[in-house]
Coordinates of C-alpha atoms in Angstrom, one line a residue:
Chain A
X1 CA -7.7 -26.3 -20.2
X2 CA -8.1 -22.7 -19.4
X3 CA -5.9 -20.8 -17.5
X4 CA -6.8 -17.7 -15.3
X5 CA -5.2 -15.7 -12.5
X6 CA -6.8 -15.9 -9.2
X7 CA -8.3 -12.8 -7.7
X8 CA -9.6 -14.0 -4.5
X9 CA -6.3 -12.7 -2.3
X10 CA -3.1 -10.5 -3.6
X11 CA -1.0 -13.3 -4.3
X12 CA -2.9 -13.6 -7.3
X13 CA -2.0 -17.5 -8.3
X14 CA -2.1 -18.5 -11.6
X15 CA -4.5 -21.2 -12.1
X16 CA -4.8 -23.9 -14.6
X17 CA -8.5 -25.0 -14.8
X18 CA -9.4 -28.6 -17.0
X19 CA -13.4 -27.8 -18.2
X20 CA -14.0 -31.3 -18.4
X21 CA -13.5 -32.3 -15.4
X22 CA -13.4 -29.7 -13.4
X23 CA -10.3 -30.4 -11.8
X24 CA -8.2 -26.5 -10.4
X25 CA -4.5 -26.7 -10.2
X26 CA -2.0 -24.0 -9.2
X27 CA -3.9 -22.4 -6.2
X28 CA -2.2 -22.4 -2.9
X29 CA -6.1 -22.4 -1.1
X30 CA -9.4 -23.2 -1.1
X31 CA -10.3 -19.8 -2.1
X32 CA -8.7 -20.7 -5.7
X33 CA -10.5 -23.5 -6.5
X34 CA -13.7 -22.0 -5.5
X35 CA -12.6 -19.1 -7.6
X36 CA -12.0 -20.9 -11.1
X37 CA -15.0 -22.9 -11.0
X38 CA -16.9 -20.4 -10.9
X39 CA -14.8 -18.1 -13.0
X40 CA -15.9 -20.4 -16.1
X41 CA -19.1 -20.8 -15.3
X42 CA -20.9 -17.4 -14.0
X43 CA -17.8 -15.1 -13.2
X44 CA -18.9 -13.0 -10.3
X45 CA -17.3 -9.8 -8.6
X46 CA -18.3 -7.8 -5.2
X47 CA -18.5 -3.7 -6.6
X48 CA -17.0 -1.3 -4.1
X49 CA -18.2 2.5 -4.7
X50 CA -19.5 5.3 -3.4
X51 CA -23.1 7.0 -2.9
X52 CA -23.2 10.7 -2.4
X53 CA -24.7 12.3 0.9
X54 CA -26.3 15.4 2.1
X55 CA -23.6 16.0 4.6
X56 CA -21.2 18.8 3.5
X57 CA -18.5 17.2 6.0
X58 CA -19.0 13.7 3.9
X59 CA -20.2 14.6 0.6
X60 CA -20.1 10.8 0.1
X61 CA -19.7 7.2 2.0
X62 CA -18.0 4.7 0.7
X63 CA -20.3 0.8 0.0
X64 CA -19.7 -2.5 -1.2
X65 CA -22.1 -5.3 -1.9
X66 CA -22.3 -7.6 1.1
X67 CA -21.9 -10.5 -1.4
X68 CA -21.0 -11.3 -5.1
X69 CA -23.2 -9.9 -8.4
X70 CA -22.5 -11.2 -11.5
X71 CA -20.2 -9.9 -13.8
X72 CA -22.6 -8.4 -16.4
X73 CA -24.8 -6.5 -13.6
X74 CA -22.0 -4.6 -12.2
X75 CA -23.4 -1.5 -14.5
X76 CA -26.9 -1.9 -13.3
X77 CA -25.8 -1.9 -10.0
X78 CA -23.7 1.5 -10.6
X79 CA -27.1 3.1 -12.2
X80 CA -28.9 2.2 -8.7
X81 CA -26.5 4.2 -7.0
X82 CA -26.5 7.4 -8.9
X83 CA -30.1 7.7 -7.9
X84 CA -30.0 8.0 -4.1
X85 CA -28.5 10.6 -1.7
X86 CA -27.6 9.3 2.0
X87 CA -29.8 11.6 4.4
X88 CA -29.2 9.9 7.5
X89 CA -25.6 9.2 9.2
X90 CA -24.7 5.4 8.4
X91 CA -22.6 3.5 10.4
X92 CA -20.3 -0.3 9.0
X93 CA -22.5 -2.6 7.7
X94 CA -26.1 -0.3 7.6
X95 CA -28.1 -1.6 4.5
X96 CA -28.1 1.5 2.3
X97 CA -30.1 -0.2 -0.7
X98 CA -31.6 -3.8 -0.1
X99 CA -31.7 -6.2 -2.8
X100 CA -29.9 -3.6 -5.8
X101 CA -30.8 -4.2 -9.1
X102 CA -32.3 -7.8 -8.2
X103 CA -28.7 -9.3 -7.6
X104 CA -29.3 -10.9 -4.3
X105 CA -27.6 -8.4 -2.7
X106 CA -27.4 -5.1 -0.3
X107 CA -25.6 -2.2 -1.0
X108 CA -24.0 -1.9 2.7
X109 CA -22.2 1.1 4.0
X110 CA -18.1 0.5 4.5
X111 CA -17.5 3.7 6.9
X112 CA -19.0 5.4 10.2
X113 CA -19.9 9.0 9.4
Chain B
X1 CA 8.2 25.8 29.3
X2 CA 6.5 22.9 30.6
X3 CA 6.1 20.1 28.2
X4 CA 3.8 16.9 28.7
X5 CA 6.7 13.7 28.4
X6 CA 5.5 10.5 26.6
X7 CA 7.2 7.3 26.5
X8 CA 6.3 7.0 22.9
X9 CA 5.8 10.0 20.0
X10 CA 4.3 8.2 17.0
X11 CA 3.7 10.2 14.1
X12 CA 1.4 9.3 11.3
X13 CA -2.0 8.0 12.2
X14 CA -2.1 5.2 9.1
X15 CA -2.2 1.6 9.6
X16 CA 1.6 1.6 10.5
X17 CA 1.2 4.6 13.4
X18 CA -2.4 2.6 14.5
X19 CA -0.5 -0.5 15.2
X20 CA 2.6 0.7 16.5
X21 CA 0.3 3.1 19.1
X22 CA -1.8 0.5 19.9
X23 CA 0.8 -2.4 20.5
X24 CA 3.0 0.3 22.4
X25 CA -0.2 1.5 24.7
X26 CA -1.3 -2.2 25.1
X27 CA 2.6 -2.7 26.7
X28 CA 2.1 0.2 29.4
X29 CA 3.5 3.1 27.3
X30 CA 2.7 6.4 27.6
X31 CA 1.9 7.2 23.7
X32 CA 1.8 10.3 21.6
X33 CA -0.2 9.8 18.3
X34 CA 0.3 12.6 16.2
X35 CA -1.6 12.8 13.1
X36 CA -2.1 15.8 10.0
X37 CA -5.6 15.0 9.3
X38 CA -8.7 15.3 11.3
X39 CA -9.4 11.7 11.5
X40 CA -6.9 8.7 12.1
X41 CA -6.8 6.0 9.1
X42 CA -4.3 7.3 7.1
X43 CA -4.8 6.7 2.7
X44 CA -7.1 4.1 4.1
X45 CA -10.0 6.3 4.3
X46 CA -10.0 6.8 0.2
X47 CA -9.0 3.1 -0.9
X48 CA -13.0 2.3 -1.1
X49 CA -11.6 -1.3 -2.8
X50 CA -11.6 -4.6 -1.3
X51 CA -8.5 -6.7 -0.8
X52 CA -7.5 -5.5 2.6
X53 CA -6.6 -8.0 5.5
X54 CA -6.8 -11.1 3.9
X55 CA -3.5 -12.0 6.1
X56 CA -4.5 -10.1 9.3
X57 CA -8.2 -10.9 9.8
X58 CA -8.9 -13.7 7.0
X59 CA -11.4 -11.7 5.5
X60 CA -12.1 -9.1 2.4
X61 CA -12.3 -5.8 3.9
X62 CA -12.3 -2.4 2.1
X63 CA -9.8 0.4 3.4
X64 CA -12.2 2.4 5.3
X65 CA -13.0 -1.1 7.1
X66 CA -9.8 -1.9 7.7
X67 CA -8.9 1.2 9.2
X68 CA -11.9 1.1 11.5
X69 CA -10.6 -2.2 12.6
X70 CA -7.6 -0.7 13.8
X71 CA -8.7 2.5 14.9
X72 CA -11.6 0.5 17.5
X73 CA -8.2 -2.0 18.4
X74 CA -6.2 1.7 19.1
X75 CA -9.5 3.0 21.5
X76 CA -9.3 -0.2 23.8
X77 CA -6.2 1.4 25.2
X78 CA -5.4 5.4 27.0
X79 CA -3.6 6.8 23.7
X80 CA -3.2 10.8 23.5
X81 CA -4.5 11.7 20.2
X82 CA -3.0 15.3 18.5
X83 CA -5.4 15.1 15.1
X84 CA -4.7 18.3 12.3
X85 CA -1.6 18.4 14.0
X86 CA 1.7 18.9 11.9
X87 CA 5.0 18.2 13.0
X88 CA 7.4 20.6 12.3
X89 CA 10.8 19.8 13.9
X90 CA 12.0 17.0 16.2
X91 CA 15.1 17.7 18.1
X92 CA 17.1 15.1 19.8
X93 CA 18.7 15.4 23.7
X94 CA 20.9 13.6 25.1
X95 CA 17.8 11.0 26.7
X96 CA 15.0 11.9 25.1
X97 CA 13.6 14.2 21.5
X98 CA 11.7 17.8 21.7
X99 CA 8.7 17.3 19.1
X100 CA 7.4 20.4 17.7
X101 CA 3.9 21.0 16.1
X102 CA 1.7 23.5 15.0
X103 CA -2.4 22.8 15.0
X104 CA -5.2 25.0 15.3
X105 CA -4.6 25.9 19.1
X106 CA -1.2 27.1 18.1
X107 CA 2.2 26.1 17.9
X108 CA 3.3 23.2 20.7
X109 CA 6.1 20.6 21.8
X110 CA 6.1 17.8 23.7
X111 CA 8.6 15.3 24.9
X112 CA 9.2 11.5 24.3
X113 CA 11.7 9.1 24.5
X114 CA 11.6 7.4 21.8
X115 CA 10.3 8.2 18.3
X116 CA 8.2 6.1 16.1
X117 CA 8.3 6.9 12.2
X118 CA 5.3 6.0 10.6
X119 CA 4.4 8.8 7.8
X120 CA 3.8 6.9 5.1
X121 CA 5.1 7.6 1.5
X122 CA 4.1 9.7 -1.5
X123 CA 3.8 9.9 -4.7
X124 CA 6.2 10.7 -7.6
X125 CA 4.8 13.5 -9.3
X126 CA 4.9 14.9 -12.9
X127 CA 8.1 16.9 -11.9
X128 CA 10.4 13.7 -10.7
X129 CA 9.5 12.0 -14.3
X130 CA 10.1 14.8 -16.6
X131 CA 6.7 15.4 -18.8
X132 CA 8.2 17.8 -21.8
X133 CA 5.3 20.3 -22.8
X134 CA 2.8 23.2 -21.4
X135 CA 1.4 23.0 -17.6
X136 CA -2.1 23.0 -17.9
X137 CA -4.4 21.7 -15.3
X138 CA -5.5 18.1 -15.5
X139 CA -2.2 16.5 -14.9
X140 CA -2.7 14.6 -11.6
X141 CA -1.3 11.4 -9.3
X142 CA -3.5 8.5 -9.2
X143 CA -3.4 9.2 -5.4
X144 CA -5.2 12.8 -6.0
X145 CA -8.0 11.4 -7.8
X146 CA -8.9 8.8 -5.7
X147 CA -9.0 11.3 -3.1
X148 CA -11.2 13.9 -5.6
X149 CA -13.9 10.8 -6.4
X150 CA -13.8 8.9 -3.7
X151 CA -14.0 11.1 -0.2
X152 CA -14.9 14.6 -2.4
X153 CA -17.4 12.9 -4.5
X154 CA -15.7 14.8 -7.6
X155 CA -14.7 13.7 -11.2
X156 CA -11.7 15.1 -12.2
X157 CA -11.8 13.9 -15.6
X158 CA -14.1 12.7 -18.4
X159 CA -11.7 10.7 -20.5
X160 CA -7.9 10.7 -18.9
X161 CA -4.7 8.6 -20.2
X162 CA -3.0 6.7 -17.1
X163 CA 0.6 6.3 -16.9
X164 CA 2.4 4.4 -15.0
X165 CA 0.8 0.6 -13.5
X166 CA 1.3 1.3 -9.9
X167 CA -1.9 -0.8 -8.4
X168 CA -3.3 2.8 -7.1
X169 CA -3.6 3.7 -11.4
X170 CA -5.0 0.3 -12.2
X171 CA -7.7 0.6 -9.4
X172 CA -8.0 3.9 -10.4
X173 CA -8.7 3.1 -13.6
X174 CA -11.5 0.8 -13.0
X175 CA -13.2 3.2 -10.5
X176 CA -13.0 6.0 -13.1
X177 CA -14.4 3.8 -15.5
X178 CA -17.4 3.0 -12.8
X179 CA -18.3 6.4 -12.5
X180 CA -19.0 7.2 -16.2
X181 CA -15.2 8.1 -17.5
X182 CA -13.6 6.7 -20.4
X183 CA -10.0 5.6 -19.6
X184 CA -8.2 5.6 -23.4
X185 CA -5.3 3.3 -21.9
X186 CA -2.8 2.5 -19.3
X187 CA 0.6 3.0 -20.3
X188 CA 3.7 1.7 -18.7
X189 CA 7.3 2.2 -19.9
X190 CA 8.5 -0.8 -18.3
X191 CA 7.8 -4.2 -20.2
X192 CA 5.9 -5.6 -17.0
X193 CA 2.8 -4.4 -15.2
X194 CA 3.6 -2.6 -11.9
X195 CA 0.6 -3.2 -10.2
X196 CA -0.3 -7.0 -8.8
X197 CA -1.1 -9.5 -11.6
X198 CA -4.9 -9.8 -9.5
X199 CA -5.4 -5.8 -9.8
X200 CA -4.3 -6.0 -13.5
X201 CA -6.9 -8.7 -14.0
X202 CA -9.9 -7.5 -12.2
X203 CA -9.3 -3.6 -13.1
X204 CA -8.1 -3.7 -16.6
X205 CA -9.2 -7.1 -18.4
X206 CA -12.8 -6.7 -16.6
X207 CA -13.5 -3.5 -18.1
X208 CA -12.0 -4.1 -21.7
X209 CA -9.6 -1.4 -20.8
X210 CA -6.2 -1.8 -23.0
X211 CA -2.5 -2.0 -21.3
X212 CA 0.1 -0.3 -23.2
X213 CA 3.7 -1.7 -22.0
X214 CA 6.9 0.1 -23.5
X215 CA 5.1 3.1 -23.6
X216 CA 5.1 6.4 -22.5
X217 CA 3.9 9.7 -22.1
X218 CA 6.4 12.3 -23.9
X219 CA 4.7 15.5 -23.9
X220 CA 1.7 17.0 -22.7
X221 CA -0.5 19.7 -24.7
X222 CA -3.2 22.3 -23.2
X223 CA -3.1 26.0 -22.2
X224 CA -5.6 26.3 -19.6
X225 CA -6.7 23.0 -18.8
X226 CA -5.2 19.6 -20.7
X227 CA -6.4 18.6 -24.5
X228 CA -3.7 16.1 -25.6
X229 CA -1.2 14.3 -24.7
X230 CA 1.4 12.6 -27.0
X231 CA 2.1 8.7 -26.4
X232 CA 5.6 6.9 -27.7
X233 CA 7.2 3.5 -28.0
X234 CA 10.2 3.3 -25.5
X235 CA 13.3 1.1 -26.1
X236 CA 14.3 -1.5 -23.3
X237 CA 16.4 1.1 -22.0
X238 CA 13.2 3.4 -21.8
X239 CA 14.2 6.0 -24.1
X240 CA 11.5 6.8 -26.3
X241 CA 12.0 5.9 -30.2
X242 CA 11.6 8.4 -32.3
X243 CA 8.4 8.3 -35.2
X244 CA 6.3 6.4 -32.7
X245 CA 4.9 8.9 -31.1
X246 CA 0.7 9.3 -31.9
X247 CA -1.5 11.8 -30.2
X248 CA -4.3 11.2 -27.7
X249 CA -6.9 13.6 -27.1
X250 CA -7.8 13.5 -23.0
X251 CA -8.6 16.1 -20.8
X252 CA -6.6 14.5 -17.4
X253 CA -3.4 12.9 -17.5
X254 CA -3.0 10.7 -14.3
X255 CA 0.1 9.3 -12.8
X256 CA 1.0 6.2 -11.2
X257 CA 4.6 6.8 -11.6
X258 CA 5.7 5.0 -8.4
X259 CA 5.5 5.7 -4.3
X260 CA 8.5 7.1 -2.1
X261 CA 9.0 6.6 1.8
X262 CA 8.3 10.1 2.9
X263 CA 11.3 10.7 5.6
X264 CA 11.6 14.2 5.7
X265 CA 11.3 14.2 9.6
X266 CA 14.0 11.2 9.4
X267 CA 16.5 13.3 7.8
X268 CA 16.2 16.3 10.2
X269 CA 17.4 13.6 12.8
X270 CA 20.3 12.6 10.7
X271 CA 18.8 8.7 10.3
X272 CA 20.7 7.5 7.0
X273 CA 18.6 6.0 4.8
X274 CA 18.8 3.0 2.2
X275 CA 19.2 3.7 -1.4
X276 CA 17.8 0.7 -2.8
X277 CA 13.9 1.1 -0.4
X278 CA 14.7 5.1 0.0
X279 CA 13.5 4.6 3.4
X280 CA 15.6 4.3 6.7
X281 CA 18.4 1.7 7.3
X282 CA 17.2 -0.2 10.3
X283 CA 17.5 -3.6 12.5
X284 CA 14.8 -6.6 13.2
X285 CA 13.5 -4.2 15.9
X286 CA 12.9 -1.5 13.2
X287 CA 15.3 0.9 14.8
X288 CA 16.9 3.2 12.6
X289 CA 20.7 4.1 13.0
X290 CA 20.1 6.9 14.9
X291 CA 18.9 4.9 18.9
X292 CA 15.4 5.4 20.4
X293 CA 14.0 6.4 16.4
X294 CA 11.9 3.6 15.2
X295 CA 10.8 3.5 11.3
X296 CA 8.1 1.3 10.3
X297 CA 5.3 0.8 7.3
X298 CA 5.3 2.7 4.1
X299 CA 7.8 5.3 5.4
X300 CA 10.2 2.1 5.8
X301 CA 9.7 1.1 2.5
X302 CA 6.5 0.8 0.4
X303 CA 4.6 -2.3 0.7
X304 CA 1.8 -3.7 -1.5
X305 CA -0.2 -4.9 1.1
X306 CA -1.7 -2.6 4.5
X307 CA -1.3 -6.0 6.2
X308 CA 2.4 -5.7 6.3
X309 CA 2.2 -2.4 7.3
X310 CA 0.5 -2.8 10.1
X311 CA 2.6 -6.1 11.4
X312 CA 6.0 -3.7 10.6
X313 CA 4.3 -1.2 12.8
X314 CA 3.5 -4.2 15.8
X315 CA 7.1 -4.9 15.3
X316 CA 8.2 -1.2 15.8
X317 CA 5.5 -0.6 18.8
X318 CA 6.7 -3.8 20.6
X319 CA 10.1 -3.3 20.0
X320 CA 9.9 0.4 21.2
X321 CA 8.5 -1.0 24.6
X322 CA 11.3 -3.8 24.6
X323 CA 14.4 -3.7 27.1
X324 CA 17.1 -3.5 24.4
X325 CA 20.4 -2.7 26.5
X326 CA 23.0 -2.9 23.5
X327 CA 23.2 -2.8 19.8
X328 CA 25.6 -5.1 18.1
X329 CA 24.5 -5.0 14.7
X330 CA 25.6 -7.0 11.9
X331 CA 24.7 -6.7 7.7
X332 CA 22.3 -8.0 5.7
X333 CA 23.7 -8.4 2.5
X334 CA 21.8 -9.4 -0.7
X335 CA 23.0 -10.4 -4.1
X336 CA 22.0 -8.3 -7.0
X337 CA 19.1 -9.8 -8.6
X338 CA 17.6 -8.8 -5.2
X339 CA 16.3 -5.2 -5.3
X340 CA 16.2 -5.0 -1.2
X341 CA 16.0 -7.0 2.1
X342 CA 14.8 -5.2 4.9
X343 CA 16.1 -5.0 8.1
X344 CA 19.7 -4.1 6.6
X345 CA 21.1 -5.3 10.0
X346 CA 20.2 -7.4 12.5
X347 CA 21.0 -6.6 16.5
X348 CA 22.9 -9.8 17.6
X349 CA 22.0 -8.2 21.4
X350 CA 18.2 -7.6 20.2
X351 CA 15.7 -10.5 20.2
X352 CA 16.3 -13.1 17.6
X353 CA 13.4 -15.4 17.8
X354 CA 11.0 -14.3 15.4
X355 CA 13.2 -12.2 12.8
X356 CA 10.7 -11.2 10.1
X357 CA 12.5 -10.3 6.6
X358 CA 10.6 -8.6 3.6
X359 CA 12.1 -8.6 0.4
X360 CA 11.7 -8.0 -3.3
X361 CA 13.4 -9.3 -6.6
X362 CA 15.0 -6.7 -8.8
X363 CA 13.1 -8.3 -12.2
X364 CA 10.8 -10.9 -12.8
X365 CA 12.2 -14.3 -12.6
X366 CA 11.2 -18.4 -12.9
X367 CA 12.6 -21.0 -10.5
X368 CA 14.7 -19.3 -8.6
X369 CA 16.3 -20.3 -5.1
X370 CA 16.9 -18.3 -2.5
X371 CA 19.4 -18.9 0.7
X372 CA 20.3 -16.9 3.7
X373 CA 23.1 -17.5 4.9
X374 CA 24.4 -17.0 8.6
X375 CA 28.5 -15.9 7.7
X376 CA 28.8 -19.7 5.7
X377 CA 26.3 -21.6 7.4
X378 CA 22.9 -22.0 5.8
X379 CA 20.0 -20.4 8.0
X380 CA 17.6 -20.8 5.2
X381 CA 16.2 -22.1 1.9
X382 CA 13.5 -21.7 -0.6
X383 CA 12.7 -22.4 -4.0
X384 CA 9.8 -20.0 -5.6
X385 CA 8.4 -20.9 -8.5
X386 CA 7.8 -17.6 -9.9
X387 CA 8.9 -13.9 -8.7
X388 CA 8.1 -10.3 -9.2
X389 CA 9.0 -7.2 -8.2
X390 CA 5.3 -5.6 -7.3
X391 CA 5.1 -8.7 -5.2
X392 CA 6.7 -8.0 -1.7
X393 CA 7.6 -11.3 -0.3
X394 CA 8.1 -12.1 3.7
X395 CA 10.0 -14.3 6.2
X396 CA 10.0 -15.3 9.5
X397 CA 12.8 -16.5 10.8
X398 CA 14.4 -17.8 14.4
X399 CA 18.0 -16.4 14.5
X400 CA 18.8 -17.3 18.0
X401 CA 21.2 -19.7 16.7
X402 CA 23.3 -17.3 15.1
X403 CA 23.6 -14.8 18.0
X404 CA 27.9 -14.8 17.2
X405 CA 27.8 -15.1 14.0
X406 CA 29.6 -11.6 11.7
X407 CA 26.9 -11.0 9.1
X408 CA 23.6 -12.2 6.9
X409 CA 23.5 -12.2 3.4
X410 CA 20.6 -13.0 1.5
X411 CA 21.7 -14.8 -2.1
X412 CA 18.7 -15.6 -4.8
X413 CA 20.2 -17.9 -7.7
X414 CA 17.8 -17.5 -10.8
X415 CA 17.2 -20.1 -13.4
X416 CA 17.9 -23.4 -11.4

């Protein structure tokens, strides 16, 4: 039995989670289960950051990744975006850096300049 | 002088001032949004996290998405928008309030009838908690980094001490930590987290960063800029115990000491505020106790979560629009291991359909059971398994049977 706190929403549920069989209890939704499962096998997070720009008016834009990276790559990811400057106004949801670090993911803008 | 008259003065352009502007617009008003900044979205703009509007759109957003949401919902309707614009007095009439303001054309007024607070809250600084020592530079809220990193693209520290577990110092933490500073701890004088059990999860345990409760910060060290600061043990009272203290070499010291309603303009108009959420008394309809001024949001009293704000600021827009001919207001009264309810008083002459109550416990508690009651009658029950105070909890309620009744009081028995 392992028990872990849900991170999916702010309720933040604590959830009691039986490695043998699988089997998630405590969690109000579907989110939870999903959540522990995958918690004990390859815990993943989304990274939210920022990637400086050219523009003195926005000397950075705020970017998430459009999906989950695992746990241990979250560094890696951060490396990627030291090393590029934003020359070219972005809008919600413009790829900034495809595929980062080999996760499977974008690195996706989160703001209209 | 000739001033331009507006149904509706809003002021604060956050997710509380959005909603309550757009609701109001979408109902036919005439609205005023007044906002300091150059751009609408309020602290929004520099909370780069996810987590936002899980409730209200069923989906992970970050802040700056979130606010976009709102702002594109506010541009469907005619809304007249007054951006780096500063209110400086609002002055009541007999029918209707003079706003003043000053921006970069000068200074202005306009006219409305009524007045919708939404200007958020603030932080409690290094002053309102008493650090003992020297005033160097490098003591800042959590609220100012985030700002410095996350908008300014600046680091205001290399390796910082956080006090205080507010959820802005624990997301702090981890985003200082992202960007290449080493955060020596989080210390809290209480003996419980004040953040959200998820952000002390995700921001602390994920990054091996230590949680110190029942501590504090007692002094700071530094002439020009900060070198030290000194850490000690507190009691359960909070006072720190003396030969605990150790040193701890940083060069910031950030604070997530707490948020207050920021009501400055509501005390100009006389509204009388609550001492338990520091923000105005009002009714279901989010009207203060002084008619026609409407408080809603953070200014009302802080939530955790922008999706609350932004349904207290429907609830003030709508309610602004509404046909209310009388107020006859009764109490909400709560027990003490409640910290607040809000509303304080409901309008018996007001709609009573869709009441919605936010509350939170005064400590952290196991099976306890809460009941509102309606003078003797029970309106309502629940049993909640587990309680805490950085969790805001909500009700909706119909009240329409209750319409004659003298009074509310909210009762939550612990341990049954």
């Amino acid at each position: 039995m392992k028990e872990l706190i849900c991170i999916a929403c702010p309720n933040g549920c604590r959830l009691t989670v039986d490695e043998k069989t699988n089997a998630v209890s405590g969690n109000k939704c579907l989110r939870g289960e999903k959540f522990a499962l995958k918690e004990i096998t390859c815990p993943t997070r989304s990274l939210t950051s920022t990637i400086a720009t050219v523009f003195d008016d926005c000397p950075v834009i705020s970017v998430k990744t459009d999906g989950e990276i695992p746990k241990d790559k979250i560094f890696s990811v951060m490396k990627e975006l030291k090393k590029i400057k934003v020359e070219k106004r972005l809008k919600i949801g413009d790829i900034v850096i495809a595929n980062v670090a080999d996760a499977n993911v974008n690195i996706v803008a989160t703001k209209n300049m | 002088m000739r001033r331009e008259h507006f149904d509706i003065a809003v002021i604060g352009g956050g997710p509380a001032g959005l909603a309550a502007a757009t609701v109001a617009s979408e109902k036919g008003a005439k609205v005023a949004l007044i906002e300091r900044e150059p751009s609408l979205g309020g602290i929004l703009k520099q909370c780069v996290h996810d987590g936002f509007g899980v409730i209200r759109y069923d989906q992970k957003l970050t802040g700056p998405e979130y606010a976009q949401k709102e702002i594109d919902k506010l541009n469907k309707n005619e809304t007249t928008k007054f951006l780096l614009t500063f209110v400086t007095k609002i002055t009541k009439r007999s029918s209707d309030f003079v706003i003043q303001f000053v921006n970069r054309s000068g200074a202005d007024e306009i006219e409305a009838k009524k007045i919708i607070l939404a200007t958020g809250c603030r932080e409690r600084t290094s002053k309102q908690i008493g650090v003992h020592g020297t005033n160097p530079a490098g003591v800042l809220t959590a609220g100012t980094a985030q700002n410095y990193v996350n908008l300014q693209g600046l680091m205001p520290t290399r390796k910082c001490v956080i006090l205080g577990s507010g959820d802005i110092g624990l997301i702090m933490a981890r985003r200082l930590t992202l960007e290449g500073a080493q955060v020596v701890g989080v210390y809290e004088a209480k003996s419980a987290p004040g953040g959200l059990t998820r952000n002390v999860v995700q921001c602390l345990k994920d990054f091996n960063i230590p949680l110190y409760l029942s501590h504090t910060v007692t002094k700071v060290f530094g002439v020009d800029r900060l070198n030290a600061v000194e850490i000690s043990k507190v009691d359960d009272k909070m006072n720190p115990i003396a030969g605990s203290e150790q040193i701890v070499e940083c060069d910031s010291l950030i604070l997530s000491v707490g948020l207050i309603p920021e009501n400055e303009i509501a005390k100009q108009l006389c509204v009388p505020l609550c001492p338990y959420t520091k923000g105005a008394v009002v009714d279901q309809t989010l009207m203060t106790l002084t008619d026609n001024v409407f408080s809603c949001g953070n200014a009302l009293h802080v939530s955790d979560l922008a999706d609350y704000v932004s349904e207290s600021g429907e609830i003030a827009g709508a309610m602004a629009c509404a046909k209310i001919k009388n107020r006859n207001l009764v109490n909400v009264t709560k027990n003490k291991n409640l910290l607040y309810v809000v509303p304080q008083k409901i309008n018996l002459d007001a709609p009573l359909d869709e009441t919605v109550f936010y509350f939170r416990v005064a400590e952290e508690y196991e099976n306890a059971k809460l009941t509102i009651y309606a003078d003797e009658k029970v309106v309502f029950s629940k049993k909640y398994v587990h309680l805490r105070p950085p969790e805001m909890e909500r009700l909706k309620l119909n009240l329409e049977a209750y319409s004659d009744c003298h009074g509310f009081s909210f009762v939550l028995e612990v341990g049954v």
